[in-house]
Short mmCIF file of C-alpha atoms in Angstrom, two decimals:
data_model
loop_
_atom_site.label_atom_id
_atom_site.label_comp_id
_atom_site.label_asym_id
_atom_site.label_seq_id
_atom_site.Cartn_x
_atom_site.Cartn_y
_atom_site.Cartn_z
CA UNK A 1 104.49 3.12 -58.86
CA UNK A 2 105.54 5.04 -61.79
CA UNK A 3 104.84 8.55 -60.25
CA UNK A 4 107.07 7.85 -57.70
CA UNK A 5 108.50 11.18 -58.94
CA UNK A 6 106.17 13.34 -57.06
CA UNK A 7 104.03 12.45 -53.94
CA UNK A 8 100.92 12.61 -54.30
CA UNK A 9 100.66 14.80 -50.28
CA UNK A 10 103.13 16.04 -49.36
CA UNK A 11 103.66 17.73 -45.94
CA UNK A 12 106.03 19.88 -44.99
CA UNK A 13 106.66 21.48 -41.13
CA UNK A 14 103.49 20.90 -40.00
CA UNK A 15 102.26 22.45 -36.93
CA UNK A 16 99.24 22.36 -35.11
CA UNK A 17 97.91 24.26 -31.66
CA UNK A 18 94.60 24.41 -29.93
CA UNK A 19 94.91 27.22 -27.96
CA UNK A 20 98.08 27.01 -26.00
CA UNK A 21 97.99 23.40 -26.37
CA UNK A 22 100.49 22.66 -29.66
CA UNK A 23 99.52 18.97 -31.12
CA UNK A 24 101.21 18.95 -34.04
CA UNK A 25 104.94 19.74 -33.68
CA UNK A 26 106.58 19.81 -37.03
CA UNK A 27 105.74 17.10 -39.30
CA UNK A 28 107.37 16.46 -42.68
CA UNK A 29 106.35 13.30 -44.96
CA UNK A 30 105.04 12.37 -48.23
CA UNK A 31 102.89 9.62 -49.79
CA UNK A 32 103.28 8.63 -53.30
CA UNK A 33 100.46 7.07 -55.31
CA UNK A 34 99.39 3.91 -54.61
CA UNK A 35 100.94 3.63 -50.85
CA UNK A 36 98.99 2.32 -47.66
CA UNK A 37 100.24 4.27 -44.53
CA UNK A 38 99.33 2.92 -41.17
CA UNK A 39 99.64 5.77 -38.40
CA UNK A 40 99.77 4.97 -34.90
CA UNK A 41 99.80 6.10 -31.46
CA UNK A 42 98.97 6.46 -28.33
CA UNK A 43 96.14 8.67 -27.88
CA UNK A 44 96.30 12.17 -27.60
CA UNK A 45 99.35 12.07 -29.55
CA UNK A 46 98.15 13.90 -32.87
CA UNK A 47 97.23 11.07 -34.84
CA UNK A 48 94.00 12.46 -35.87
CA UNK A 49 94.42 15.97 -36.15
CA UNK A 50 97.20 14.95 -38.37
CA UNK A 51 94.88 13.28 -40.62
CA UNK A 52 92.20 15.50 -40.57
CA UNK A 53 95.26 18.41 -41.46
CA UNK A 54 95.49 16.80 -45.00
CA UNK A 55 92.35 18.05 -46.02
CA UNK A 56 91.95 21.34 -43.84
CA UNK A 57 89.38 19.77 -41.33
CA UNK A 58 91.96 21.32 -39.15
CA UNK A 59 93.91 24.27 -40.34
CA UNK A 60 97.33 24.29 -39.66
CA UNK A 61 99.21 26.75 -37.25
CA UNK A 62 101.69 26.74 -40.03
CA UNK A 63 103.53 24.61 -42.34
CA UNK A 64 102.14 23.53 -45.56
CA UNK A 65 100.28 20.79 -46.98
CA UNK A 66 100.34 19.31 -50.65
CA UNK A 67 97.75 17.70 -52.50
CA UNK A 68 98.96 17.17 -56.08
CA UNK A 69 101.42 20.18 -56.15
CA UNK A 70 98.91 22.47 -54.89
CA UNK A 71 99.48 24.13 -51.39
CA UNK A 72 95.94 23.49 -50.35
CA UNK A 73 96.70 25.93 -46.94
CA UNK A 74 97.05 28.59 -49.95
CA UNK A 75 94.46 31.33 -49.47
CA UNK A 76 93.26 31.16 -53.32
CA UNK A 77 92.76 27.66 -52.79
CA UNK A 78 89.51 25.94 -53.75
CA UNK A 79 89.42 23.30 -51.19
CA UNK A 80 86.18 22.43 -52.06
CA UNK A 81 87.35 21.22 -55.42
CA UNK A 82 90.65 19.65 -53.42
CA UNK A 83 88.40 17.54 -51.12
CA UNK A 84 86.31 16.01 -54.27
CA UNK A 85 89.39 14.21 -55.11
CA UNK A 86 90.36 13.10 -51.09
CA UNK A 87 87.95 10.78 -49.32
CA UNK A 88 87.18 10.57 -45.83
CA UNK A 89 86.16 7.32 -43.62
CA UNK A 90 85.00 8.83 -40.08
CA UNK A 91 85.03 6.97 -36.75
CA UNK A 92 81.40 7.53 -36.39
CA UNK A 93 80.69 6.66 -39.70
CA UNK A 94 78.62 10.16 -40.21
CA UNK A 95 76.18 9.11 -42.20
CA UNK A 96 73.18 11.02 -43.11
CA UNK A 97 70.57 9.71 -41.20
CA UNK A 98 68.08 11.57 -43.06
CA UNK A 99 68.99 10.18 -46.20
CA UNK A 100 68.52 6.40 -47.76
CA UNK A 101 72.09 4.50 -47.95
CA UNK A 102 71.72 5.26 -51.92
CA UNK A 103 70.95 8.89 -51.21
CA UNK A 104 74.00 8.68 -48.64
CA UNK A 105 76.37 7.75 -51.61
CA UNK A 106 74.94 9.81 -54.59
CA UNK A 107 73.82 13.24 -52.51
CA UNK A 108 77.54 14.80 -53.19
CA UNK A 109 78.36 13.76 -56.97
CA UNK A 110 74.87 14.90 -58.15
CA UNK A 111 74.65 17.95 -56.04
CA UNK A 112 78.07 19.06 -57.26
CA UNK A 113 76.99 18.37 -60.81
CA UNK A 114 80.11 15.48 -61.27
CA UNK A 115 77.52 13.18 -61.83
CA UNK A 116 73.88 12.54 -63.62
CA UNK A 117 71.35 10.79 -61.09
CA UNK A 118 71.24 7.69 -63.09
CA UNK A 119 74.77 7.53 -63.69
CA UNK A 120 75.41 8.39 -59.80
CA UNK A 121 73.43 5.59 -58.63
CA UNK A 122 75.05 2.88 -61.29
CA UNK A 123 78.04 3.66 -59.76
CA UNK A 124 76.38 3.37 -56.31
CA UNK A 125 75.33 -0.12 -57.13
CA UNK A 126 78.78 -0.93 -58.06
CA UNK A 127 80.33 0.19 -55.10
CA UNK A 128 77.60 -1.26 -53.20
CA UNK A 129 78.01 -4.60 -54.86
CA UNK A 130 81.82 -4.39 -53.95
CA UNK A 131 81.44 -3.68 -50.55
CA UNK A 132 78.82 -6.39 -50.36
CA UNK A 133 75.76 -4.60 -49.11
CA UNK A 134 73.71 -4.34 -52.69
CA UNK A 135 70.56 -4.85 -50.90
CA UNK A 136 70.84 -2.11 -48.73
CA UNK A 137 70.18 0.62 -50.93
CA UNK A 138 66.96 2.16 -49.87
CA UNK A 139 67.29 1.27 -46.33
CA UNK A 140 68.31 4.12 -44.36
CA UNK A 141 71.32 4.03 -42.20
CA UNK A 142 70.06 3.86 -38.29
CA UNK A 143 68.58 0.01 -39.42
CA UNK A 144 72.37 -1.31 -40.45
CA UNK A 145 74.76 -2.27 -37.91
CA UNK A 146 77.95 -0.53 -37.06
CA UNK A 147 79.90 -2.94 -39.64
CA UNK A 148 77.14 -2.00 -42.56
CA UNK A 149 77.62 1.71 -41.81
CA UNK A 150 81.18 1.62 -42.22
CA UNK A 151 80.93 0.21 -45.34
CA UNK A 152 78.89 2.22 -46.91
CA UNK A 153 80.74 5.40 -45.60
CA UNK A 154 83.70 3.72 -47.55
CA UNK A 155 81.35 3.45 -50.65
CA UNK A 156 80.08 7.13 -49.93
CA UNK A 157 83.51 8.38 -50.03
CA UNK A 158 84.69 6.31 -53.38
CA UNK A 159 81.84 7.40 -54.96
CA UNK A 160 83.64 10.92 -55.82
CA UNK A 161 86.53 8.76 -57.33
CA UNK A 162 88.47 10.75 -54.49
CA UNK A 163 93.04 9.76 -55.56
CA UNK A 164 93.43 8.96 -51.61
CA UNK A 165 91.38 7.80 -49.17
CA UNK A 166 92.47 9.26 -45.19
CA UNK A 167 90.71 7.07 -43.01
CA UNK A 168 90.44 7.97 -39.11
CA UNK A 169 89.96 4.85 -36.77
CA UNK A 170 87.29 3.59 -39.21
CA UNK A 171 86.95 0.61 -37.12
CA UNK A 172 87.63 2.04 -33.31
CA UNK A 173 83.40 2.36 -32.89
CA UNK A 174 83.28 -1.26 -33.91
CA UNK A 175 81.46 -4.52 -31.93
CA UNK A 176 85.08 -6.88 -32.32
CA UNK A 177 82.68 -8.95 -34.28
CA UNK A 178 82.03 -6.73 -37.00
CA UNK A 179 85.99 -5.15 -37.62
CA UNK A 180 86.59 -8.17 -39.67
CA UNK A 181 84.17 -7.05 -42.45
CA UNK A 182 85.39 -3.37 -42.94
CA UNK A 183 89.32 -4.44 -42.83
CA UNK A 184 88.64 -6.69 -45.67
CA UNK A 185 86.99 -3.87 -47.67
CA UNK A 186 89.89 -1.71 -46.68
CA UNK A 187 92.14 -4.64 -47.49
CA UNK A 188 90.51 -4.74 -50.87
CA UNK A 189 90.40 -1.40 -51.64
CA UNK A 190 94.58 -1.43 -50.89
CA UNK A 191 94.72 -4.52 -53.18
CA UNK A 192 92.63 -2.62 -55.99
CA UNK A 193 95.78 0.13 -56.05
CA UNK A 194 94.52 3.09 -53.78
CA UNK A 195 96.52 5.49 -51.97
CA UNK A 196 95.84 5.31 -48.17
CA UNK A 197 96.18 7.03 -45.08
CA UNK A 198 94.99 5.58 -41.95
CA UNK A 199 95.26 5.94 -38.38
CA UNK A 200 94.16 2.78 -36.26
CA UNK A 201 95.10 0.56 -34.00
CA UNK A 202 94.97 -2.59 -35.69
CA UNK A 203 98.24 -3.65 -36.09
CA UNK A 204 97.21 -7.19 -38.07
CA UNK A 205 95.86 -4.61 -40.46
CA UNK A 206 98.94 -2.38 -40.43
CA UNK A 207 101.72 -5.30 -40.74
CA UNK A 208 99.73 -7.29 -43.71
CA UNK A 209 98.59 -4.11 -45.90
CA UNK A 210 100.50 -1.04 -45.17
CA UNK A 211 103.71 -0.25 -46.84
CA UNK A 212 104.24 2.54 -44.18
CA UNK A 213 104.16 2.66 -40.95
CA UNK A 214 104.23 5.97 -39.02
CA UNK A 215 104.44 6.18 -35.00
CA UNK A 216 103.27 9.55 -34.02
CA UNK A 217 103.74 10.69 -30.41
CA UNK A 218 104.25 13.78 -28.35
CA UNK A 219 103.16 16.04 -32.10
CA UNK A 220 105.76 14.17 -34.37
CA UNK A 221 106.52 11.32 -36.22
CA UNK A 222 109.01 9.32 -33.68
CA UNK A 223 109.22 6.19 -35.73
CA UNK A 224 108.73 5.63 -39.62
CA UNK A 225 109.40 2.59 -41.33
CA UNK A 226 108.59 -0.82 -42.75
CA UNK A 227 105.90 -2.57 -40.84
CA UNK A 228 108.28 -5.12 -40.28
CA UNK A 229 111.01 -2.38 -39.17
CA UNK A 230 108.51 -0.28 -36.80
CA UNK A 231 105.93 -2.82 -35.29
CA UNK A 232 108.47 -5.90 -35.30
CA UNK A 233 111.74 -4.56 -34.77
CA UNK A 234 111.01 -0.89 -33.50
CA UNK A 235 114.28 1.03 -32.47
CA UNK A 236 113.02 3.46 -30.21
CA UNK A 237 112.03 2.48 -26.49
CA UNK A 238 108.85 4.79 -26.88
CA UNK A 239 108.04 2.90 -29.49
CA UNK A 240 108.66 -0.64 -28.39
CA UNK A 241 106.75 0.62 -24.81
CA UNK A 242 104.01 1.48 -26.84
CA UNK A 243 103.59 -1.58 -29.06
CA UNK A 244 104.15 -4.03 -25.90
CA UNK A 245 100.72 -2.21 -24.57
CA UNK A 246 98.96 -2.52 -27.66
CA UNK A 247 100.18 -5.90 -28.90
CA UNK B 1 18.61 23.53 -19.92
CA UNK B 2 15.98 26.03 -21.30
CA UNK B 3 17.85 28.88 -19.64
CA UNK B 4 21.28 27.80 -21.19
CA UNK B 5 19.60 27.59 -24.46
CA UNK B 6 17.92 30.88 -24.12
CA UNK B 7 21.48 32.37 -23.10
CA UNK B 8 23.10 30.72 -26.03
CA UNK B 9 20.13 32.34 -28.51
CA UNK B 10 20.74 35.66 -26.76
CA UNK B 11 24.64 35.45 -27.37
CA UNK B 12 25.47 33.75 -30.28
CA UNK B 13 22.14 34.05 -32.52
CA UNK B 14 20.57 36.80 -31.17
CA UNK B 15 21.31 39.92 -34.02
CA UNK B 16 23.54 37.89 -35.69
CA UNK B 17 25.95 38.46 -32.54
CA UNK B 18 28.07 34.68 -33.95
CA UNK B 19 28.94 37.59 -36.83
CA UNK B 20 31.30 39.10 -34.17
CA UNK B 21 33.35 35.80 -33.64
CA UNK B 22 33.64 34.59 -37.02
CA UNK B 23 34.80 38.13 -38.25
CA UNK B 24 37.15 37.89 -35.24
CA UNK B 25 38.51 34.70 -35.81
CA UNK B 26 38.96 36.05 -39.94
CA UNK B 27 41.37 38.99 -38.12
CA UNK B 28 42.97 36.47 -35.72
CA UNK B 29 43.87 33.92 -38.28
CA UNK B 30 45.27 36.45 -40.86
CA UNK B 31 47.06 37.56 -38.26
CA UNK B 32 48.63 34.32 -37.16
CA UNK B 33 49.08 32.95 -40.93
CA UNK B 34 50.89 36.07 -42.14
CA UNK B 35 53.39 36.70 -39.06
CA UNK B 36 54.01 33.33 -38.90
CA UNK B 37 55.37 33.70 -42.13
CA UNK B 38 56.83 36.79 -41.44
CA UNK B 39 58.30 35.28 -38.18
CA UNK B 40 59.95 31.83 -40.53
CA UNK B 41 61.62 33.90 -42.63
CA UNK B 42 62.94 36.13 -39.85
CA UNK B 43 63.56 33.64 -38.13
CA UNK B 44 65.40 31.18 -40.43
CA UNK B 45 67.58 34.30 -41.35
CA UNK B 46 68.96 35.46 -37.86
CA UNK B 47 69.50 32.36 -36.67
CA UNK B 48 71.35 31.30 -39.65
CA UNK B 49 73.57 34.20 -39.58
CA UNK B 50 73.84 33.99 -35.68
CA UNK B 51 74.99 29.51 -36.42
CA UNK B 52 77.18 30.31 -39.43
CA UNK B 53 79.18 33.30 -37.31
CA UNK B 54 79.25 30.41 -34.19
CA UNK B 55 80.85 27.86 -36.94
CA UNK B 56 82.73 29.40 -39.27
CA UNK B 57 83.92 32.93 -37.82
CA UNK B 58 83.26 36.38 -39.74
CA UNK B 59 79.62 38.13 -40.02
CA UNK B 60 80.52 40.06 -36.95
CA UNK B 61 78.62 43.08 -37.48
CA UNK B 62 75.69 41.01 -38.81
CA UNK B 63 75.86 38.68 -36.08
CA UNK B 64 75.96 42.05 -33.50
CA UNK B 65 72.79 43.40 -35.23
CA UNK B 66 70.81 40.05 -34.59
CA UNK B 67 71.93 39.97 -31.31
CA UNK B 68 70.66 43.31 -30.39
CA UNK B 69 67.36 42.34 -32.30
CA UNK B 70 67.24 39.47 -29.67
CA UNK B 71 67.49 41.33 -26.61
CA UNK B 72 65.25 43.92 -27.25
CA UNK B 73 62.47 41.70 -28.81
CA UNK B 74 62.64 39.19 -25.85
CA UNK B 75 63.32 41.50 -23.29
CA UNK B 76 59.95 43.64 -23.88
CA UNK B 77 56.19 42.48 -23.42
CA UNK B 78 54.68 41.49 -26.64
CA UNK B 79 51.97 44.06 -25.69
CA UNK B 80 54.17 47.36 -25.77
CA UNK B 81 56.01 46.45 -29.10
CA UNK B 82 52.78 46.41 -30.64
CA UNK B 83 51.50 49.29 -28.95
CA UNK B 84 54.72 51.23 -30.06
CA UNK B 85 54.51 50.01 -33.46
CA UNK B 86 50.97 51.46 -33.74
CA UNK B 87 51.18 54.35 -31.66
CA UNK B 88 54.89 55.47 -32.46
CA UNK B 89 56.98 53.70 -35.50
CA UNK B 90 54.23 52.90 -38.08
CA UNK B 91 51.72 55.92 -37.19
CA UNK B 92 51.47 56.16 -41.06
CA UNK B 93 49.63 52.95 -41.54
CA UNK B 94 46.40 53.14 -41.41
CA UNK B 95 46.09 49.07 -41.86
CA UNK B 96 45.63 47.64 -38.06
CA UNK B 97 46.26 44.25 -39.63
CA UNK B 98 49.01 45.17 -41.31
CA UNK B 99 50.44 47.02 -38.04
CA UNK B 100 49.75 43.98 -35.89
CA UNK B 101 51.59 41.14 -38.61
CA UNK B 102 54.70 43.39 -38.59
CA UNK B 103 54.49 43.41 -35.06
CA UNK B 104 53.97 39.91 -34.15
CA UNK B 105 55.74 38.21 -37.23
CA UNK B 106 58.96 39.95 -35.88
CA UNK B 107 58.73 39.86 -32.56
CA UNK B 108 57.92 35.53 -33.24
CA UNK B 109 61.09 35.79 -35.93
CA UNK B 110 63.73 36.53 -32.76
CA UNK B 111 62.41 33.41 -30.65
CA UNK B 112 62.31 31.16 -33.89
CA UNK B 113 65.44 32.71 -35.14
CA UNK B 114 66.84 30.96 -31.33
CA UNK B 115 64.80 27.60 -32.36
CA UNK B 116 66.44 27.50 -35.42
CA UNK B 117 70.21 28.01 -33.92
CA UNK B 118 69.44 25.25 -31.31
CA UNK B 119 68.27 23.42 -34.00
CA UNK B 120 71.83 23.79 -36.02
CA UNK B 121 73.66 22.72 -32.82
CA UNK B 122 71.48 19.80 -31.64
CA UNK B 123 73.22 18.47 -35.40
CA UNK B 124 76.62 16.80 -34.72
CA UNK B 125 79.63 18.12 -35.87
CA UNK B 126 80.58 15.04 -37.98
CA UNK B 127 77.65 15.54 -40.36
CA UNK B 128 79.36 19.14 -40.93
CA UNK B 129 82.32 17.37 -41.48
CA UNK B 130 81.03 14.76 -43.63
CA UNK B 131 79.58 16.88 -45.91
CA UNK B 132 82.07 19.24 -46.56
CA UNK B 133 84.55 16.58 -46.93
CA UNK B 134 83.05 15.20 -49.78
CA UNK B 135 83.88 18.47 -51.29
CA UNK B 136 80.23 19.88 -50.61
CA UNK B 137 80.64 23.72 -49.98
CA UNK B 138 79.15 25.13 -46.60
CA UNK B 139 75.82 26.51 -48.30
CA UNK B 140 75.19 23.09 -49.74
CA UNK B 141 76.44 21.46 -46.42
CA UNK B 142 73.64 23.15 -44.33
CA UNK B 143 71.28 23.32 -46.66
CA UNK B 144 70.94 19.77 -47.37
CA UNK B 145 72.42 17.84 -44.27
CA UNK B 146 72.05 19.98 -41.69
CA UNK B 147 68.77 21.83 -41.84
CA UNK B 148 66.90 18.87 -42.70
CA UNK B 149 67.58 17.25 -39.88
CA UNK B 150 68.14 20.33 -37.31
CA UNK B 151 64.31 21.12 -38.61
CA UNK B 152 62.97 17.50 -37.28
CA UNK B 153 64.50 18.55 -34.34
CA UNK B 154 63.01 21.80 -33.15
CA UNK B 155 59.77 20.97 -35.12
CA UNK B 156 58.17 20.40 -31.77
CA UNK B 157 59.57 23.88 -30.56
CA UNK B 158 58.48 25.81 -33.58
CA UNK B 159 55.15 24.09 -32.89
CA UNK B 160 55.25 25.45 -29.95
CA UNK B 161 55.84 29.26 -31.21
CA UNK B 162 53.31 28.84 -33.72
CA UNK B 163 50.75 27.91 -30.99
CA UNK B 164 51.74 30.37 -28.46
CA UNK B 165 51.75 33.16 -31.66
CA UNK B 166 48.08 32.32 -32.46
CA UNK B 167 47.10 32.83 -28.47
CA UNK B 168 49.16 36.05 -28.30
CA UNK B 169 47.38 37.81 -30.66
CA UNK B 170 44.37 38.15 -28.95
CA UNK B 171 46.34 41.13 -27.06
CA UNK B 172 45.31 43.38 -30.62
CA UNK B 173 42.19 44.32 -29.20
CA UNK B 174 44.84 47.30 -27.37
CA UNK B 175 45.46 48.62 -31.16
CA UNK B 176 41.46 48.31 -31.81
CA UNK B 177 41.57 44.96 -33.85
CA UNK B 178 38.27 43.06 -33.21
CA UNK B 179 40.10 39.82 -33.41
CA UNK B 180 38.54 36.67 -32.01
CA UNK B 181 38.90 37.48 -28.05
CA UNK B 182 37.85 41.02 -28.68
CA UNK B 183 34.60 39.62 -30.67
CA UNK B 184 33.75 38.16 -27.36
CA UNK B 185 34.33 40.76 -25.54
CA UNK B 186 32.10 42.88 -27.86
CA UNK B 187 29.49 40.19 -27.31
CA UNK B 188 29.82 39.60 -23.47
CA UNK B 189 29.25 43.97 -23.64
CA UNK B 190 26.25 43.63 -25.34
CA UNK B 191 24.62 40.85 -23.08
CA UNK B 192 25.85 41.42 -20.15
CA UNK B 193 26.95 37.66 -20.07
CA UNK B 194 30.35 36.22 -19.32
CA UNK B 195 30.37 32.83 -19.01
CA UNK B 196 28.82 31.97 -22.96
CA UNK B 197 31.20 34.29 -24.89
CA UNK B 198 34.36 33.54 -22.93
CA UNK B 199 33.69 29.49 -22.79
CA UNK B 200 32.65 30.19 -27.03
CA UNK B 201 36.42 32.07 -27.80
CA UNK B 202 38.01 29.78 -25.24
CA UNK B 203 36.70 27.02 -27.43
CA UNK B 204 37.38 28.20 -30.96
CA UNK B 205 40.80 28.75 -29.85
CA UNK B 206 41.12 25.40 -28.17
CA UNK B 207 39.77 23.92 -31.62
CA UNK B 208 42.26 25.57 -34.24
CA UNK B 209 45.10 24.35 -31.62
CA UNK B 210 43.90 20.74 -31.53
CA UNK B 211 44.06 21.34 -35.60
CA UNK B 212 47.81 22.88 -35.43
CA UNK B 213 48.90 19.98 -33.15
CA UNK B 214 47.17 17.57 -35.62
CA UNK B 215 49.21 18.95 -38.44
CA UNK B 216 52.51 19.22 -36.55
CA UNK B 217 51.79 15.42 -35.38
CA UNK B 218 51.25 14.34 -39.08
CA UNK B 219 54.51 16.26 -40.37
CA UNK B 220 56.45 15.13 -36.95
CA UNK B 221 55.74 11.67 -38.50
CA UNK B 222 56.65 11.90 -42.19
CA UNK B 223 59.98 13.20 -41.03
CA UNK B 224 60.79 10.29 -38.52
CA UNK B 225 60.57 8.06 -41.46
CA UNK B 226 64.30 7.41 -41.48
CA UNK B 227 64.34 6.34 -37.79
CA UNK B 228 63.01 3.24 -38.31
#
């Protein structure tokens, strides 16, 4: 972690309303390359929006978000360009059902003109190969099971080479049989060196790869730590109450 | 039987009188093909403009124009919007056909243009999201994740349109169009027979629908490829 200089986001008083309804309540942190972060919660408590603040799914009420140095809530701002280099897992997977899993993965690079088509779908193969479905390619995605998705979403979203990966309870639409599968690619994927954000509540996952926890509730972060420090030896009683219903 | 085929001689062969229902049907399919088009493009536009205000905010006074466009096209009788385009707006064409496309082709664009917008929201949100996330910009977003699929959706609605576009226009026999129903009508005034010309135009119109629905069925198809 030689950049350890500068994070790579970097979040300062973020805020967050729906209406009259304020989610996000002031939220300050920063990830540095190469970190896992593991973001919990109960539900309703901001988790998500939080996540999906960090590339402007949701726009902030205020505060400001940085992605590289770059203010990305900054009205000049390209976020186009910014999200090319951030990847997204979804819940619900969100695959294009109208497209084959290899169209799935090479639609963005080639339509943005990052990549040639032959060159796109090398690289699709790779990541296909590494998250073990190579001989799904041409199927398309309503004939692969929720686990299959999932991993191809991941591949979709390396695909653009993205410098952080936010992933929102990628394994919360899950059959319990099939989490297994697209933890280890996750797992791997931490292993391999990338920067990670993600909010789930799987806290064998959170204790053995992430390097952060974060325990969001009521809009801010309550509890930040070492997995060992928040899930095993949490200091708040919010916290602990939390963790005794989940664990 | 020999009376039926002496009635069909009289209507159909009888001066050439079959003249008046494939001329009508030319008028009556020109009609249909060309504000059909008309109506897609039309159509495709406002409701485009009418989803994109919806998602993304802005296009106000667009998105009032369309809306007004709406109301009055669906809340008027087919009938007097071509009568007025004839009789009042374009009284400087002389082309009936011409007249009758415009009016059809945009009156069919505002209940396409809603097809179309039902069409964008039938599409869920995290296929928006998807795309756009991977850095696609909104343009490239609808255009190739959205509309593709919101299409397969409505194409049974647009199907629909087309069909009910083809029936409507046998109302431009009020403008003086001999389309196909007028044809009959010419026919039936000549014999002094009902029952042959209306069962003949009843049928050719009942034929070119079973060939629409054919066509739609085909393409409904080809697109449900991926749902296997």
């Amino acid at each position: 972690m030689t950049d350890n200089e500068k994070p790579l986001i970097e979040v300062k008083g973020l805020h967050k309303s729906f209406g009259d309804h304020e989610v996000l309540k002031g939220i300050d942190y920063s990830i540095y390359k190469g970190q896992v972060a593991a973001i919990i919660g109960p539900s309703g408590c901001g988790k998500s929006t939080f996540l999906r603040s960090l590339n402007l799914l949701e726009v902030p009420t205020s505060g400001q978000v940085l992605f590289e140095g770059t203010d990305i809530t900054g009205k000049d701002v390209n976020i186009d360009k910014i999200r090319q280099k951030i990847g997204m897992v979804f819940q619900q997977f969100n695959l294009f059902p109208n497209y084959t899993v290899m169209e799935n993965i090479t639609l963005a690079p080639t339509q943005l003109g990052i990549m040639k088509q032959q060159e796109a779908e090398e690289k699709a193969m790779e990541l296909l190969n590494r998250v073990g479905l190579p001989e799904k390619a041409s199927a398309y995605p309503n004939s692969l099971s929720g686990g299959q998705k999932q991993r191809i979403a991941i591949a979709r979203a390396l695909e653009m080479n993205p410098d952080v990966m936010l992933f929102d309870e990628p394994t919360s639409a899950l059959d319990p049989e099939m989490v297994g599968e697209v933890l280890q690619v996750m797992k791997d994927l931490a292993a391999a060196g990338m920067t990670m954000l993600v909010v789930t509540h799987e806290m064998g996952f959170a204790r053995e790869v992430a390097d952060e926890v974060l325990f969001l509730y009521d809009g801010i972060i309550f509890e930040k730590g070492t997995p060992d420090e928040v899930i095993n030896h949490p200091q708040k009683e919010r916290t602990q109450a939390f963790l005794n219903a989940v664990l | 039987m020999g009376d039926f085929a002496a009635k069909f001689y009289q209507n159909f062969i009888q001066d050439n009188r079959y003249m008046f229902l494939v001329n009508g049907l030319k008028n009556t399919l020109i009609i249909t093909v060309f504000a059909v088009a008309l109506g897609l493009v039309l159509g495709f536009l406002v409701g485009t403009i009418r989803s994109t205000h919806d998602k993304r905010g802005g296009w106000t006074v667009a998105n009032a124009i369309c809306k007004v466009y709406l109301t009055v096209i669906r809340g008027t009788p087919t009938l007097i919007q071509l009568m007025i385009s004839y009789y009042v707006i374009l009284v400087s064409v002389n082309n009936k056909i011409l007249v009758a496309i415009l009016a059809f082709g945009i009156n069919s664009g505002a209940y396409i243009a809603e097809i179309v917008r039902s069409g964008i929201m039938s599409i869920d949100e995290g296929q928006y999201e998807a795309g756009r996330s991977l850095g696609l910009d909104y343009w490239t977003t609808m255009r190739k994740i959205i509309m593709p699929q919101a299409f397969k959706n409505v194409l049974p609605a647009l199907g629909n349109e087309f069909i009910t576009l083809l029936k409507e226009t046998s109302i431009s026999g009020y403008i003086g169009i001999q389309e196909l129903t007028r044809g009959g009508d010419i026919i039936r005034s000549k014999t002094y027979t009902a029952f042959l010309p209306l069962i003949g135009v009843a049928l050719i119109y009942l034929v070119i629908v079973l060939f629409l629905e054919f066509l739609l069925g085909r393409m409904e198809r080809r697109l449900r490829q991926s749902d296997r």
